[in-house]
């Protein structure tokens, strides 16, 4: 009788202990903050961009390793216009994009045949031609659902690309091949690339460029003609992120010191 009582009491204690552990885990799960994977991803992207910005700033301020007699500072003006809207990343079509910009460049490394340059672009004039939407009762065949395209609108804005690198090849020649990439942001007077509730007036952008520069005989002036793939996105700061890809052609003129 006594043994049965002891065994029963032990089983009851073990059961209570397991129940307490289960309740503790449930309470911890209820009190722990919910982790948003997308928010964590954005924070990681922000940290990476901050590190890249710091690295480029340090490189831009560092003295360039260059050949004697070469110039290491570039000031330029350029303009560009889109000639197509592919769908490599973005999903939006039927937009035209134009920009007028100023560019500063500083040589980081300059060898006999190749140079690497940090670039900063200020974009005081940007515009996008896009459809104008109004809410409607049904729109099953067009994007976005629930809005009807009624006209077109021109949206103006501006921005800055503080992150940029440019490579020049054939440094000893007047005709030089270039490759470049920049990243920054755009602020506009209306949401782009889709002007509906949930659209954004502040968007991120990055691009990849390829083209050439044609220098004068003293290498103090140059024309630049380039192709650019550009992507514009709100970075998933909202549930609705249409994204816009652009084929761009640009023409510029630069002064070197």
Tab-separated table of C-alpha atoms in Angstrom:
chain	number	residue	atom	x	y	z
A	1	UNK	CA	0.000	0.000	0.000
A	2	UNK	CA	2.785	2.383	0.991
A	3	UNK	CA	4.787	1.533	-2.141
A	4	UNK	CA	1.788	2.203	-4.360
A	5	UNK	CA	1.277	5.535	-2.641
A	6	UNK	CA	4.948	6.556	-3.176
A	7	UNK	CA	4.871	5.547	-6.851
A	8	UNK	CA	1.661	7.514	-7.406
A	9	UNK	CA	3.094	10.561	-5.668
A	10	UNK	CA	6.268	10.418	-7.802
A	11	UNK	CA	4.209	10.219	-10.997
A	12	UNK	CA	2.181	13.215	-9.907
A	13	UNK	CA	5.334	15.250	-9.185
A	14	UNK	CA	6.875	14.368	-12.578
A	15	UNK	CA	3.639	15.302	-14.350
A	16	UNK	CA	3.490	18.640	-12.574
A	17	UNK	CA	7.133	19.335	-13.451
A	18	UNK	CA	6.505	18.646	-17.150
A	19	UNK	CA	3.395	20.841	-17.085
A	20	UNK	CA	5.376	23.713	-15.479
A	21	UNK	CA	8.076	23.426	-18.157
A	22	UNK	CA	5.442	23.488	-20.889
A	23	UNK	CA	3.788	26.579	-19.367
A	24	UNK	CA	7.157	28.343	-19.036
A	25	UNK	CA	7.957	27.746	-22.715
A	26	UNK	CA	4.519	29.011	-23.751
A	27	UNK	CA	4.920	32.142	-21.598
A	28	UNK	CA	8.379	32.826	-23.070
A	29	UNK	CA	6.989	32.485	-26.588
A	30	UNK	CA	4.155	34.889	-25.794
A	31	UNK	CA	6.471	37.515	-24.299
A	32	UNK	CA	9.229	37.237	-26.926
A	33	UNK	CA	8.954	39.848	-29.702
A	34	UNK	CA	7.960	38.532	-33.102
A	35	UNK	CA	10.848	38.702	-35.579
A	36	UNK	CA	9.980	39.999	-39.032
A	37	UNK	CA	12.407	38.332	-41.480
A	38	UNK	CA	11.874	41.104	-44.017
A	39	UNK	CA	12.718	43.773	-41.418
A	40	UNK	CA	15.856	41.900	-40.430
A	41	UNK	CA	16.825	41.684	-44.089
A	42	UNK	CA	16.342	45.446	-44.529
A	43	UNK	CA	18.487	46.100	-41.454
A	44	UNK	CA	21.225	43.894	-42.883
A	45	UNK	CA	21.021	45.722	-46.225
A	46	UNK	CA	21.239	49.054	-44.394
A	47	UNK	CA	24.344	47.936	-42.521
A	48	UNK	CA	25.966	46.740	-45.753
A	49	UNK	CA	25.191	50.018	-47.529
A	50	UNK	CA	26.572	51.999	-44.582
A	51	UNK	CA	29.781	49.980	-44.687
A	52	UNK	CA	30.118	50.403	-48.460
A	53	UNK	CA	29.487	54.157	-48.136
A	54	UNK	CA	32.175	54.432	-45.439
A	55	UNK	CA	34.618	52.415	-47.553
A	56	UNK	CA	34.022	54.505	-50.679
A	57	UNK	CA	34.332	57.747	-48.709
A	58	UNK	CA	37.648	56.580	-47.272
A	59	UNK	CA	38.903	55.600	-50.709
A	60	UNK	CA	37.729	58.888	-52.232
A	61	UNK	CA	39.657	60.906	-49.640
A	62	UNK	CA	42.788	58.778	-49.955
A	63	UNK	CA	45.562	59.956	-52.289
A	64	UNK	CA	45.387	58.205	-55.648
A	65	UNK	CA	48.118	55.828	-56.776
A	66	UNK	CA	48.614	57.248	-60.263
A	67	UNK	CA	51.080	57.874	-63.027
A	68	UNK	CA	52.874	61.203	-63.069
A	69	UNK	CA	51.077	63.805	-65.166
A	70	UNK	CA	47.657	62.132	-65.025
A	71	UNK	CA	44.581	63.983	-63.733
A	72	UNK	CA	42.698	62.589	-60.744
A	73	UNK	CA	39.550	64.767	-60.487
A	74	UNK	CA	36.592	64.869	-62.892
A	75	UNK	CA	33.621	67.255	-63.030
A	76	UNK	CA	30.890	66.492	-65.524
A	77	UNK	CA	27.335	67.058	-66.666
A	78	UNK	CA	25.245	64.412	-68.378
A	79	UNK	CA	21.718	63.549	-69.385
A	80	UNK	CA	19.938	60.292	-70.096
A	81	UNK	CA	16.654	58.928	-71.387
A	82	UNK	CA	15.113	55.464	-71.268
A	83	UNK	CA	14.619	53.435	-74.434
A	84	UNK	CA	12.877	50.414	-72.913
A	85	UNK	CA	11.511	48.754	-69.768
A	86	UNK	CA	12.769	45.167	-69.378
A	87	UNK	CA	11.599	42.833	-66.617
A	88	UNK	CA	14.869	41.578	-65.145
A	89	UNK	CA	13.841	42.519	-61.584
A	90	UNK	CA	10.935	44.981	-61.786
A	91	UNK	CA	7.467	44.189	-63.103
A	92	UNK	CA	6.342	47.631	-64.317
A	93	UNK	CA	6.124	48.552	-68.020
A	94	UNK	CA	5.093	51.456	-70.238
A	95	UNK	CA	7.202	54.126	-68.492
A	96	UNK	CA	9.670	56.695	-69.822
A	97	UNK	CA	12.391	58.101	-67.601
A	98	UNK	CA	14.697	61.092	-68.103
A	99	UNK	CA	17.439	62.672	-66.021
A	100	UNK	CA	19.855	65.621	-66.032
A	101	UNK	CA	22.758	65.239	-63.609
A	102	UNK	CA	26.100	66.531	-62.328
A	103	UNK	CA	28.941	64.172	-61.561
A	104	UNK	CA	32.101	64.346	-59.485
A	105	UNK	CA	34.853	61.755	-59.777
A	106	UNK	CA	38.094	61.152	-57.898
A	107	UNK	CA	40.743	58.607	-58.901
A	108	UNK	CA	41.347	55.866	-56.366
A	109	UNK	CA	43.901	53.925	-58.410
A	110	UNK	CA	45.439	54.860	-61.740
A	111	UNK	CA	47.715	52.404	-63.510
A	112	UNK	CA	49.203	52.718	-66.980
A	113	UNK	CA	46.209	51.127	-68.763
A	114	UNK	CA	43.376	51.055	-66.189
A	115	UNK	CA	42.018	53.544	-63.654
A	116	UNK	CA	39.471	53.134	-60.853
A	117	UNK	CA	37.414	56.147	-59.848
A	118	UNK	CA	34.968	56.937	-57.043
A	119	UNK	CA	31.956	58.867	-58.366
A	120	UNK	CA	29.219	60.986	-56.816
A	121	UNK	CA	26.201	62.008	-58.909
A	122	UNK	CA	23.728	64.764	-58.042
A	123	UNK	CA	20.453	64.492	-59.967
A	124	UNK	CA	18.537	67.788	-59.669
A	125	UNK	CA	16.113	67.006	-62.514
A	126	UNK	CA	14.428	63.658	-63.001
A	127	UNK	CA	11.070	62.883	-64.523
A	128	UNK	CA	9.023	59.830	-65.294
A	129	UNK	CA	6.097	59.570	-67.702
A	130	UNK	CA	3.637	57.019	-66.338
A	131	UNK	CA	-0.041	56.054	-66.500
A	132	UNK	CA	-2.472	57.897	-64.254
A	133	UNK	CA	-4.938	55.694	-62.377
A	134	UNK	CA	-8.308	56.281	-60.768
A	135	UNK	CA	-10.220	53.851	-58.572
A	136	UNK	CA	-12.829	51.883	-60.503
A	137	UNK	CA	-15.269	49.104	-59.734
A	138	UNK	CA	-13.635	46.484	-61.937
A	139	UNK	CA	-10.435	46.196	-63.957
A	140	UNK	CA	-9.745	42.477	-64.429
A	141	UNK	CA	-7.290	42.732	-67.350
A	142	UNK	CA	-4.945	45.515	-66.183
A	143	UNK	CA	-2.481	46.024	-63.347
A	144	UNK	CA	-3.124	46.993	-60.585
A	145	UNK	CA	-6.547	45.434	-59.976
A	146	UNK	CA	-9.122	47.922	-58.735
A	147	UNK	CA	-7.715	50.943	-60.600
A	148	UNK	CA	-8.338	52.081	-64.161
A	149	UNK	CA	-5.812	53.864	-66.386
A	150	UNK	CA	-7.396	57.163	-67.444
A	151	UNK	CA	-4.473	59.252	-68.786
A	152	UNK	CA	-0.722	59.804	-68.480
A	153	UNK	CA	1.162	62.051	-66.083
A	154	UNK	CA	4.698	63.454	-65.810
A	155	UNK	CA	6.141	63.190	-62.309
A	156	UNK	CA	9.220	65.266	-61.434
A	157	UNK	CA	11.802	64.701	-58.749
A	158	UNK	CA	15.484	64.586	-57.919
A	159	UNK	CA	18.034	62.482	-56.116
A	160	UNK	CA	21.625	61.641	-55.362
A	161	UNK	CA	23.867	58.640	-56.029
A	162	UNK	CA	26.545	58.759	-53.320
A	163	UNK	CA	27.875	55.276	-54.099
A	164	UNK	CA	29.677	54.909	-57.397
A	165	UNK	CA	32.697	53.305	-59.065
A	166	UNK	CA	34.003	53.751	-62.621
A	167	UNK	CA	36.692	51.871	-64.529
A	168	UNK	CA	38.528	53.384	-67.498
A	169	UNK	CA	40.463	51.115	-69.845
A	170	UNK	CA	43.090	52.128	-72.469
A	171	UNK	CA	44.241	55.018	-70.275
A	172	UNK	CA	46.968	56.098	-72.656
A	173	UNK	CA	44.524	56.576	-75.560
A	174	UNK	CA	41.989	59.253	-76.407
A	175	UNK	CA	39.283	56.612	-76.931
A	176	UNK	CA	38.721	54.814	-73.607
A	177	UNK	CA	36.246	52.069	-72.719
A	178	UNK	CA	34.405	52.535	-69.410
A	179	UNK	CA	32.377	50.407	-67.016
A	180	UNK	CA	30.557	51.863	-64.008
A	181	UNK	CA	27.971	51.268	-61.316
A	182	UNK	CA	26.157	53.674	-58.985
A	183	UNK	CA	23.523	53.491	-56.232
A	184	UNK	CA	21.387	56.044	-54.412
A	185	UNK	CA	17.834	57.275	-54.051
A	186	UNK	CA	15.136	59.294	-55.808
A	187	UNK	CA	12.484	61.554	-54.245
A	188	UNK	CA	9.496	62.578	-56.383
A	189	UNK	CA	6.449	64.836	-56.109
A	190	UNK	CA	4.082	61.891	-56.676
A	191	UNK	CA	4.442	58.121	-56.078
A	192	UNK	CA	6.394	56.283	-58.782
A	193	UNK	CA	6.361	54.079	-60.765
A	194	UNK	CA	2.676	53.515	-59.879
A	195	UNK	CA	0.673	56.448	-58.525
A	196	UNK	CA	-1.891	54.684	-56.345
A	197	UNK	CA	-2.365	54.270	-52.568
A	198	UNK	CA	0.610	52.244	-51.366
A	199	UNK	CA	2.950	53.767	-53.937
A	200	UNK	CA	6.063	55.579	-52.712
A	201	UNK	CA	7.590	59.006	-53.356
A	202	UNK	CA	10.971	57.862	-52.016
A	203	UNK	CA	12.684	55.059	-53.930
A	204	UNK	CA	16.093	53.425	-54.113
A	205	UNK	CA	18.019	52.989	-57.348
A	206	UNK	CA	21.114	51.272	-58.690
A	207	UNK	CA	22.581	50.834	-62.155
A	208	UNK	CA	25.287	49.196	-64.250
A	209	UNK	CA	26.883	51.089	-67.144
A	210	UNK	CA	29.103	50.399	-70.145
A	211	UNK	CA	30.318	52.830	-72.783
A	212	UNK	CA	33.259	54.970	-73.824
A	213	UNK	CA	34.896	58.347	-73.279
A	214	UNK	CA	36.492	60.333	-76.112
A	215	UNK	CA	39.218	62.685	-74.801
A	216	UNK	CA	40.842	65.692	-76.396
A	217	UNK	CA	44.579	65.614	-77.135
A	218	UNK	CA	45.551	66.953	-73.680
A	219	UNK	CA	43.162	64.607	-71.814
A	220	UNK	CA	41.558	67.582	-70.066
A	221	UNK	CA	38.090	67.223	-71.662
A	222	UNK	CA	35.992	64.236	-72.725
A	223	UNK	CA	32.645	63.257	-74.211
A	224	UNK	CA	30.941	60.234	-72.649
A	225	UNK	CA	28.396	57.954	-74.317
A	226	UNK	CA	27.060	55.017	-72.310
A	227	UNK	CA	24.342	52.407	-72.000
A	228	UNK	CA	22.886	51.911	-68.526
A	229	UNK	CA	20.653	49.286	-66.959
A	230	UNK	CA	18.830	50.971	-64.063
A	231	UNK	CA	16.494	49.577	-61.415
A	232	UNK	CA	14.138	51.663	-59.239
A	233	UNK	CA	12.447	50.110	-56.191
A	234	UNK	CA	10.969	51.044	-52.828
A	235	UNK	CA	13.070	48.287	-51.231
A	236	UNK	CA	9.979	46.420	-49.986
A	237	UNK	CA	9.297	49.105	-47.393
A	238	UNK	CA	5.626	48.443	-48.259
A	239	UNK	CA	3.753	45.291	-49.228
A	240	UNK	CA	3.277	46.758	-52.693
A	241	UNK	CA	6.588	47.021	-54.629
A	242	UNK	CA	6.085	47.212	-58.406
A	243	UNK	CA	9.755	47.962	-59.262
A	244	UNK	CA	10.925	49.468	-62.555
A	245	UNK	CA	13.751	48.346	-64.857
A	246	UNK	CA	15.098	50.711	-67.514
A	247	UNK	CA	17.319	50.555	-70.581
A	248	UNK	CA	18.982	54.002	-70.608
A	249	UNK	CA	21.244	55.881	-73.017
A	250	UNK	CA	23.281	58.784	-71.640
A	251	UNK	CA	25.495	61.504	-73.073
A	252	UNK	CA	27.847	63.642	-71.006
A	253	UNK	CA	30.754	66.081	-71.069
A	254	UNK	CA	33.541	66.161	-68.470
A	255	UNK	CA	36.384	68.412	-67.337
A	256	UNK	CA	39.516	66.941	-65.738
A	257	UNK	CA	41.971	68.505	-63.299
